[in-house]
Coordinates of N, CA, C and O in Angstrom, one line a residue:
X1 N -57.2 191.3 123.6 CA -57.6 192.3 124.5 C -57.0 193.7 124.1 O -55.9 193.6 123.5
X2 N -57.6 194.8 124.4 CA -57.1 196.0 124.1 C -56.3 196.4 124.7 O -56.6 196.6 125.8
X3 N -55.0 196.8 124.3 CA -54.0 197.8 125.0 C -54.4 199.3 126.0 O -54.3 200.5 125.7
X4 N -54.8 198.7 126.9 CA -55.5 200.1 127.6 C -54.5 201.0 127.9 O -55.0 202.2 127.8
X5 N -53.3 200.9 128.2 CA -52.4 201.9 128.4 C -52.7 202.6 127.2 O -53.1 203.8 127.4
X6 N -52.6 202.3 126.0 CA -52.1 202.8 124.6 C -53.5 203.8 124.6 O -53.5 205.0 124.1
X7 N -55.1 203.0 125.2 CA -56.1 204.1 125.3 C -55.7 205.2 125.4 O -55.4 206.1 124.6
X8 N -55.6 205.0 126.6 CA -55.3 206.4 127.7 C -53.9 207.3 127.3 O -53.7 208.3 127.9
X9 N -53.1 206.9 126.2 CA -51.8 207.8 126.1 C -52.2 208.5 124.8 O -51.9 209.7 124.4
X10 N -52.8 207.5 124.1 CA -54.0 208.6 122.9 C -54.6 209.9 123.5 O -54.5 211.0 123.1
X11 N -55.3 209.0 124.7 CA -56.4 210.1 125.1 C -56.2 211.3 125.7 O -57.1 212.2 125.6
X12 N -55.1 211.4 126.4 CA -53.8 212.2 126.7 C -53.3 213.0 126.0 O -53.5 214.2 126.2
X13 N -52.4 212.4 124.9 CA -52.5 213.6 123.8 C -53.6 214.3 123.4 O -53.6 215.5 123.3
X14 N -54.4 213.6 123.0 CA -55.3 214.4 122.7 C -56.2 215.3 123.2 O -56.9 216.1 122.6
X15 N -56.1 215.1 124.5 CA -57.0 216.1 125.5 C -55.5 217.5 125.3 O -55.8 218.6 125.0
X16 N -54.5 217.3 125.5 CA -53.3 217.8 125.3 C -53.0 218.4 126.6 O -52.7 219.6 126.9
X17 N -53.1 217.3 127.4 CA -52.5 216.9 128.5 C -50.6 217.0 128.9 O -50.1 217.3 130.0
X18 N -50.0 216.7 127.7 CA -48.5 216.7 128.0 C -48.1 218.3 127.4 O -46.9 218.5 127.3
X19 N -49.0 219.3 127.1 CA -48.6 220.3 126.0 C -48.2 220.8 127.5 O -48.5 220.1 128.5
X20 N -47.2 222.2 127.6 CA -46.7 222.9 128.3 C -47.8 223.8 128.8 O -47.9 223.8 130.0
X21 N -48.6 224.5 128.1 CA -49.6 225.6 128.5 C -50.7 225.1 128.1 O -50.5 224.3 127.2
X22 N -51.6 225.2 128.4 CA -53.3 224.3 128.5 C -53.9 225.6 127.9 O -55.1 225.4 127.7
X23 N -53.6 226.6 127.6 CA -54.5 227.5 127.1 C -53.9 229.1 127.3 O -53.5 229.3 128.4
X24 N -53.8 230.1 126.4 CA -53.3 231.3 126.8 C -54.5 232.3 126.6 O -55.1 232.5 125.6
X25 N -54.8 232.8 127.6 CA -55.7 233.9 127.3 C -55.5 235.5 127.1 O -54.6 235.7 127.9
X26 N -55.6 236.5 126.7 CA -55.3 237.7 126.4 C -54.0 238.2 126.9 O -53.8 239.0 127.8
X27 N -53.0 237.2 126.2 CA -51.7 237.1 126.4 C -51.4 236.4 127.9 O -50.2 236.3 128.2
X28 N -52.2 235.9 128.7 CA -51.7 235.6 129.8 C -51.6 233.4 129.5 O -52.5 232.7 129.0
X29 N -50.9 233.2 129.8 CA -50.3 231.8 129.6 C -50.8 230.7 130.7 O -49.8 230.7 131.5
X30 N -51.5 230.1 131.1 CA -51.8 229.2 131.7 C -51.3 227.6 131.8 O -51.6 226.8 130.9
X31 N -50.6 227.1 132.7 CA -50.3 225.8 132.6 C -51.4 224.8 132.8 O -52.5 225.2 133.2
X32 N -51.1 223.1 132.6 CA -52.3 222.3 133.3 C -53.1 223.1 134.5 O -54.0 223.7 134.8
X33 N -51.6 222.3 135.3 CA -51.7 222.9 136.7 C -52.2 223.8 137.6 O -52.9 223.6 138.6
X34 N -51.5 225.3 136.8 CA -52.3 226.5 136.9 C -54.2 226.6 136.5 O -54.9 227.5 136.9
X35 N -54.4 225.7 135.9 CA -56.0 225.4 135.2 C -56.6 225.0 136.3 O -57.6 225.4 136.8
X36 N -55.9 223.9 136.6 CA -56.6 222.9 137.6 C -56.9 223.5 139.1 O -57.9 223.2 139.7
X37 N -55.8 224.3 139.5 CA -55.6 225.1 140.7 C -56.8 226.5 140.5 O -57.5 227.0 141.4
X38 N -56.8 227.0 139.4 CA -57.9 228.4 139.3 C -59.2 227.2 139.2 O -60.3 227.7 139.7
X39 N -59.4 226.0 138.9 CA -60.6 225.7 138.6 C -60.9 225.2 140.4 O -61.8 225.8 141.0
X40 N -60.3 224.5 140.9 CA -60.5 224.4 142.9 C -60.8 225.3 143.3 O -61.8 225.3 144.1
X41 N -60.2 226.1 143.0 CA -60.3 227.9 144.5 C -62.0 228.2 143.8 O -62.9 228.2 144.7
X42 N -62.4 228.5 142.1 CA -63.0 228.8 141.9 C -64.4 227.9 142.7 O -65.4 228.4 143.2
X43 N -64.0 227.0 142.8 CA -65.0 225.6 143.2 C -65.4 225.7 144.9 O -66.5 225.5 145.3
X44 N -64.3 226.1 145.8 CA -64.1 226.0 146.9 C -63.6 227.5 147.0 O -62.6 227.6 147.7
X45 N -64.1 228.6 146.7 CA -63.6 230.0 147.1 C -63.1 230.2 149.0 O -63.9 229.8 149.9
X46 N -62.3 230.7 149.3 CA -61.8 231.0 150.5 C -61.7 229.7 151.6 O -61.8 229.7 152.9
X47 N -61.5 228.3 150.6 CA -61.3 227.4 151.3 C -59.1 227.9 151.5 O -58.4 228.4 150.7
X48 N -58.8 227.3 153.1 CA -57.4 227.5 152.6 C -56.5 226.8 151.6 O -56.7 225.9 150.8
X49 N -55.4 227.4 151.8 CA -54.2 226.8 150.8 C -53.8 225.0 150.8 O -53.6 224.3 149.8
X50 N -53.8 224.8 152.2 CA -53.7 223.1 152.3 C -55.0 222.4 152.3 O -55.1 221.2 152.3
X51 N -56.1 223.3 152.2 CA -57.6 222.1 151.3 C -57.8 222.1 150.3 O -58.7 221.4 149.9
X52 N -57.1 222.6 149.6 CA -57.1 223.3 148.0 C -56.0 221.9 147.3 O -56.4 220.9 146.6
X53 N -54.6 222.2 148.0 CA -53.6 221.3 147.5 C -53.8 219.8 148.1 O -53.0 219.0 147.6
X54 N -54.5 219.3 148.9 CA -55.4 218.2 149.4 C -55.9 217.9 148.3 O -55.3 217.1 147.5
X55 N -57.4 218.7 147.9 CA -58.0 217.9 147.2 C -57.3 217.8 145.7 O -57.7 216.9 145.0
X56 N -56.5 218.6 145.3 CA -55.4 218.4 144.0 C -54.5 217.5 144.4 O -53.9 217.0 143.4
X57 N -54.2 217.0 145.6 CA -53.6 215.6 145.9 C -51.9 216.3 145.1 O -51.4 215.8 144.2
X58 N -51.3 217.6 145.7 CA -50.4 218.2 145.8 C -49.5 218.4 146.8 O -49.9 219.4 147.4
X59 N -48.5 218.1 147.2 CA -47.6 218.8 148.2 C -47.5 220.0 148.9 O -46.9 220.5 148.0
X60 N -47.6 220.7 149.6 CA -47.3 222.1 150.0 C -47.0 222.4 149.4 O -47.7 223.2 148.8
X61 N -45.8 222.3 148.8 CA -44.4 223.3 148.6 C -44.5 223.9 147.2 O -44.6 225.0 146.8
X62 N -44.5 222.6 146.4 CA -45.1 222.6 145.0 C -46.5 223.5 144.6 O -46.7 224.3 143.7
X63 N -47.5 223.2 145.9 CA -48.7 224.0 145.5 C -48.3 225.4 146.0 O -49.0 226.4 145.6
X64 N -47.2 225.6 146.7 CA -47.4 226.9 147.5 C -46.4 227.7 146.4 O -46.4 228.9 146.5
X65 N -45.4 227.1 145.2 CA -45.0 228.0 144.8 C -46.1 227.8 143.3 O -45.7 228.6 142.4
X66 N -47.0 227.3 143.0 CA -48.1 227.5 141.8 C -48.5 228.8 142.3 O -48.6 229.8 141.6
X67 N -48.8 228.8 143.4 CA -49.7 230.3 144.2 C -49.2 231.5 144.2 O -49.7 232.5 143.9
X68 N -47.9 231.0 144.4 CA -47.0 232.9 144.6 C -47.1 233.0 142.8 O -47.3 234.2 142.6
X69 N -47.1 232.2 141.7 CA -47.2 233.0 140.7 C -48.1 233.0 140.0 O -48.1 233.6 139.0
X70 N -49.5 232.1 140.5 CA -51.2 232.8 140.3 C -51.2 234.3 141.1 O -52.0 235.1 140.7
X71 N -50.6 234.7 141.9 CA -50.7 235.8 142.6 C -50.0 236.9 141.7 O -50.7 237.8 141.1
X72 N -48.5 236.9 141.5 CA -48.0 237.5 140.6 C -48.7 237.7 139.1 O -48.8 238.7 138.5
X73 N -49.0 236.8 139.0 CA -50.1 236.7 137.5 C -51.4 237.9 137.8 O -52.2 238.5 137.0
X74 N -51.4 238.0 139.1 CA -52.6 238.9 139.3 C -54.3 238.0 138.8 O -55.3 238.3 138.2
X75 N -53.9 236.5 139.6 CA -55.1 236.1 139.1 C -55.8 235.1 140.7 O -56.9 234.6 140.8
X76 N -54.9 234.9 141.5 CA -55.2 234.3 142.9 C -54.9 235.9 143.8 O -54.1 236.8 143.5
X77 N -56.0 235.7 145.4 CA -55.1 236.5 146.2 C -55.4 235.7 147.6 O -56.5 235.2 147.8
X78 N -54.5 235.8 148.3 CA -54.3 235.3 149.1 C -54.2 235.9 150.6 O -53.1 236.4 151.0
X79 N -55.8 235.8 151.8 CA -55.7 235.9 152.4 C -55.9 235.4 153.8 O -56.9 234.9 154.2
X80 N -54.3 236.0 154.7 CA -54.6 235.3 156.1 C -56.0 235.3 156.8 O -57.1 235.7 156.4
X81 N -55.8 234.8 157.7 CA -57.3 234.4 158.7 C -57.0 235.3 159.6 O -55.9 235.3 160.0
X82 N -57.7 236.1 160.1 CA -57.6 237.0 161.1 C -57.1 236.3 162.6 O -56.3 236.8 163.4
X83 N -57.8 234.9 162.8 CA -57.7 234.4 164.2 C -56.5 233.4 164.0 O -56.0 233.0 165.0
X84 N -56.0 233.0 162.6 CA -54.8 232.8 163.0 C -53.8 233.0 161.1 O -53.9 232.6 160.0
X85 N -53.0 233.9 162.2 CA -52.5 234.4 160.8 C -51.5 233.6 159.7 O -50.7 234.0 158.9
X86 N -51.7 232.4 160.2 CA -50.4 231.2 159.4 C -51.3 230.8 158.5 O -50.8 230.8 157.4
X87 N -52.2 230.5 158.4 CA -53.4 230.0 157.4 C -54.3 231.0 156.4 O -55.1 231.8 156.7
X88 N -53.9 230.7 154.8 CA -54.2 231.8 153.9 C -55.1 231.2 153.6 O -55.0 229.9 153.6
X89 N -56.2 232.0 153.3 CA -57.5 231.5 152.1 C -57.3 232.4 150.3 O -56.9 233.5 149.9
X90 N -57.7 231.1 149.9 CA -57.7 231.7 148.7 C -59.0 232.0 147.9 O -60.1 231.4 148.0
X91 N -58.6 233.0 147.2 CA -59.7 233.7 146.2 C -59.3 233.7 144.6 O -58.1 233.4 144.3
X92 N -60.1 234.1 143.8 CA -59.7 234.6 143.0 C -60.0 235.8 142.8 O -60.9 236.4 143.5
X93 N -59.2 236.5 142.0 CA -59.7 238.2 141.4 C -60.3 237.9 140.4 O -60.4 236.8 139.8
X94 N -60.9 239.8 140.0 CA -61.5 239.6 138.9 C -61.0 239.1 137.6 O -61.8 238.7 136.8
X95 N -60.1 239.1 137.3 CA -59.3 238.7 136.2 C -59.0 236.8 136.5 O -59.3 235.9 135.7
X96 N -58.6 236.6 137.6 CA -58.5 235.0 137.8 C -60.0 234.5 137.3 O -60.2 233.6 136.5
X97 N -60.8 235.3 138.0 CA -62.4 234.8 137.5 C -62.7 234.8 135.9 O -63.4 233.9 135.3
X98 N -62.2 235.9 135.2 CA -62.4 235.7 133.9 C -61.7 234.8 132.8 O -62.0 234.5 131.7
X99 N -60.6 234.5 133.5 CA -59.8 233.5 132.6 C -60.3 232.0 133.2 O -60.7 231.2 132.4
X100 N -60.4 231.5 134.5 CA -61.3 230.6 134.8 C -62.7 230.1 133.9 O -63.0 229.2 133.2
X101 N -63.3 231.1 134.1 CA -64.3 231.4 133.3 C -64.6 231.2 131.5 O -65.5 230.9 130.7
X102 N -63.3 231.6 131.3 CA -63.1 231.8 129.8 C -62.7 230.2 129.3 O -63.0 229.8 128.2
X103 N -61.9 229.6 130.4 CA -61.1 228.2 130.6 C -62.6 227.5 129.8 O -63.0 227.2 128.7
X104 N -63.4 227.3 131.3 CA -64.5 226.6 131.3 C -65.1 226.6 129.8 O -64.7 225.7 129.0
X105 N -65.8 227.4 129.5 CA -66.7 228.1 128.2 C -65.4 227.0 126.8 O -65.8 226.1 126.1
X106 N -64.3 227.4 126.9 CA -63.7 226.9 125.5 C -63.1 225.0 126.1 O -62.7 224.2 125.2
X107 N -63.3 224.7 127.4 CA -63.5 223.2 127.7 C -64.9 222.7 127.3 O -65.2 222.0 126.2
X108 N -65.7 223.0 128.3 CA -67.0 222.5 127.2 C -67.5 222.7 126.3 O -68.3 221.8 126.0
X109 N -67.1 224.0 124.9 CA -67.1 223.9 123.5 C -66.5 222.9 122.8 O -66.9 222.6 121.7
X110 N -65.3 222.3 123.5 CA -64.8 220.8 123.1 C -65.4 220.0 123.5 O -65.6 219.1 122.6
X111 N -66.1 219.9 124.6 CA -66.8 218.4 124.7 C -68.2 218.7 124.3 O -68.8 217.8 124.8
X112 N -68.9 219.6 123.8 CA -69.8 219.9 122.6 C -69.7 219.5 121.3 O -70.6 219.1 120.5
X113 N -68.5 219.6 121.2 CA -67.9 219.4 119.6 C -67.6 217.5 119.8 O -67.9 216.8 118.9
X114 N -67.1 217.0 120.9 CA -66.5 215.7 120.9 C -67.9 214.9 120.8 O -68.3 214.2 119.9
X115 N -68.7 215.3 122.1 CA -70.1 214.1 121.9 C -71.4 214.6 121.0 O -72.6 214.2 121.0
X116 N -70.7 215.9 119.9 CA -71.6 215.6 118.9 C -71.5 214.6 117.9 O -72.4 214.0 117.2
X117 N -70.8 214.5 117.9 CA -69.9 213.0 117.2 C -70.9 211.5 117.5 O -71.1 210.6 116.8
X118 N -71.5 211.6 118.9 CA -72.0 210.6 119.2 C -74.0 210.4 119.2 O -74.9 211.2 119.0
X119 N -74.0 209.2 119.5 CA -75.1 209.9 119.5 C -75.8 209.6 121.3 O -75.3 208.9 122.2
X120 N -77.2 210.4 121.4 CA -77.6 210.6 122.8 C -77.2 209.3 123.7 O -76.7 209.5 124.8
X121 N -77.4 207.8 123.4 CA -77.1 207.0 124.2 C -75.5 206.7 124.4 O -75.1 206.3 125.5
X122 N -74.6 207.0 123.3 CA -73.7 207.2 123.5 C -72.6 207.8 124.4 O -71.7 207.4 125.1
X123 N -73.2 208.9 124.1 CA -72.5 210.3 124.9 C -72.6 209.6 126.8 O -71.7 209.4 127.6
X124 N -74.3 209.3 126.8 CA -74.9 208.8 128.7 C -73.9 207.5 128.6 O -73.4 207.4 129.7
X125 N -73.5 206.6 127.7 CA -72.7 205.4 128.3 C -71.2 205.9 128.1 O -70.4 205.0 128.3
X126 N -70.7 206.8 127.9 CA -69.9 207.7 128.2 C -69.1 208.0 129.4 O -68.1 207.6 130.0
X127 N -70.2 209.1 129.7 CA -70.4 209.7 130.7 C -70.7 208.6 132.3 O -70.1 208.7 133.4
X128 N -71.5 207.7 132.0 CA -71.3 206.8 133.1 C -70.4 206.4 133.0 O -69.8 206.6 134.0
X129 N -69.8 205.7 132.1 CA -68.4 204.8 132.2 C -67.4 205.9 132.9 O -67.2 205.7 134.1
X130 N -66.9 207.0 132.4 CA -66.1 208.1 133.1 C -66.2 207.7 134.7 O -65.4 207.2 135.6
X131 N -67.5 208.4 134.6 CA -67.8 208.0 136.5 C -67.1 206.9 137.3 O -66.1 207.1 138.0
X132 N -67.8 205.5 136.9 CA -67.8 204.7 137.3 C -66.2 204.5 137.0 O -65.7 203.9 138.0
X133 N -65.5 204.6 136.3 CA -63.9 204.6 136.4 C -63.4 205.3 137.9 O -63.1 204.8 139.0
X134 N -63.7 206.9 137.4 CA -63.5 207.6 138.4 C -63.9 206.9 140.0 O -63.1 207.1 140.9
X135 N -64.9 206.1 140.1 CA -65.1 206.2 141.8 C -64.0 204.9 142.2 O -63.3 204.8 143.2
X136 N -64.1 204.0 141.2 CA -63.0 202.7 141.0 C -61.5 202.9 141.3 O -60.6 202.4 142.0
X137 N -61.6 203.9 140.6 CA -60.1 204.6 140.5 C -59.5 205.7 142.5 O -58.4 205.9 143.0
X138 N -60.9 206.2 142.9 CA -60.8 206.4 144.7 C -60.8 205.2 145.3 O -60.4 205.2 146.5
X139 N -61.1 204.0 144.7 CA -61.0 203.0 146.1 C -59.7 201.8 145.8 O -59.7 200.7 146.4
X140 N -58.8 202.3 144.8 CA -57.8 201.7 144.5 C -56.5 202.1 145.5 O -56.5 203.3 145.7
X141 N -55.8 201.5 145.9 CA -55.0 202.1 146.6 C -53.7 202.8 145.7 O -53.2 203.8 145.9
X142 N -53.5 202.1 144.9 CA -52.4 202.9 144.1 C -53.0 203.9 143.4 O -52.0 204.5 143.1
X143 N -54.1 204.6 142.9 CA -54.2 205.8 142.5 C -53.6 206.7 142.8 O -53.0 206.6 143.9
X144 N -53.5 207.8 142.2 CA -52.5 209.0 142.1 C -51.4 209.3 143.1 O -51.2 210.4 143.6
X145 N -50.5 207.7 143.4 CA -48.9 207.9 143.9 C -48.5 207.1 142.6 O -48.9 206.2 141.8
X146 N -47.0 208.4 142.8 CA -46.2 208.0 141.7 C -45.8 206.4 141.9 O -45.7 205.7 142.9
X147 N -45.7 206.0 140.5 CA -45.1 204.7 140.1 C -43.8 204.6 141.3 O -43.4 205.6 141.8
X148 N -43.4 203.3 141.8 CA -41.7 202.9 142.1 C -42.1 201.5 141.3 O -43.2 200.9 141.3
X149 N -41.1 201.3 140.6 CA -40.5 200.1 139.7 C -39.1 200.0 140.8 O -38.2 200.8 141.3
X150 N -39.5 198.5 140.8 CA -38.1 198.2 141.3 C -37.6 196.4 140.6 O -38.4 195.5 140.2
X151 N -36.3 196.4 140.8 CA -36.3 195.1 140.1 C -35.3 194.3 141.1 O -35.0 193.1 140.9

């Protein structure tokens, strides 16, 4: 049988998943994280701060200090709700938008470049398999909590 762990730690590096910065754009430096968080807001514009870090399956605290320096970056902005001012919505700026943007365009020129490699039936049993992981992977209960090993 195949070592599936060993799949996925291939497939990991190779997406370059462990690298520190996922992409620098006109000098501005992007982490995974940071990627993943401009790619939500962009998805869900003026949804708040705790539906955002929900569906990133993040902590408050953690998401709320990614924000204060998408903000500093000058690339999230962050505003209260008039009817209750504890609750921020987020946006992006024009510049958050162009590096999102810019993100997207040189992600899918890789997966342009990866399933040209394949061919049409390929690429679709792919792409379904992805899926169908993915929805397997929502109805597992251990999905995305950390490991405890105990002995």
């Amino acid at each position: 049988m195949e070592n599936i762990r060993e799949l996925f730690q291939v497939m990991t590096r190779r997406f370059g998943l462990l690298n520190k910065n996922c992409c620098s754009i006109n000098d501005v430096d992007i982490s995974l994280v940071q990627s993943h968080i401009l790619y939500e807001i962009n998805k869900r514009e003026y949804s708040s701060m705790q539906q955002v870090a929900e569906v990133l399956g993040m902590d408050i605290t953690t998401f709320s200090r990614q924000i204060q320096n998408l903000v500093k970056m000058g690339l999230v902005k962050k505003t209260p709700l008039p009817e209750d001012r504890r609750v921020y919505t987020l946006s992006l700026t024009t510049e958050g938008k162009f590096i999102t943007t810019t993100i997207d365009q040189e992600i899918n020129r890789y997966f342009d470049d990866v399933f040209s490699n394949m061919t049409e039936f390929e690429k679709e049993t792919v792409i379904r398999s992805i899926k169908l992981l993915n929805e397997c992977m929502a109805k597992t209960s251990l999905c995305c909590n950390p490991l405890v090993i105990s002995r």
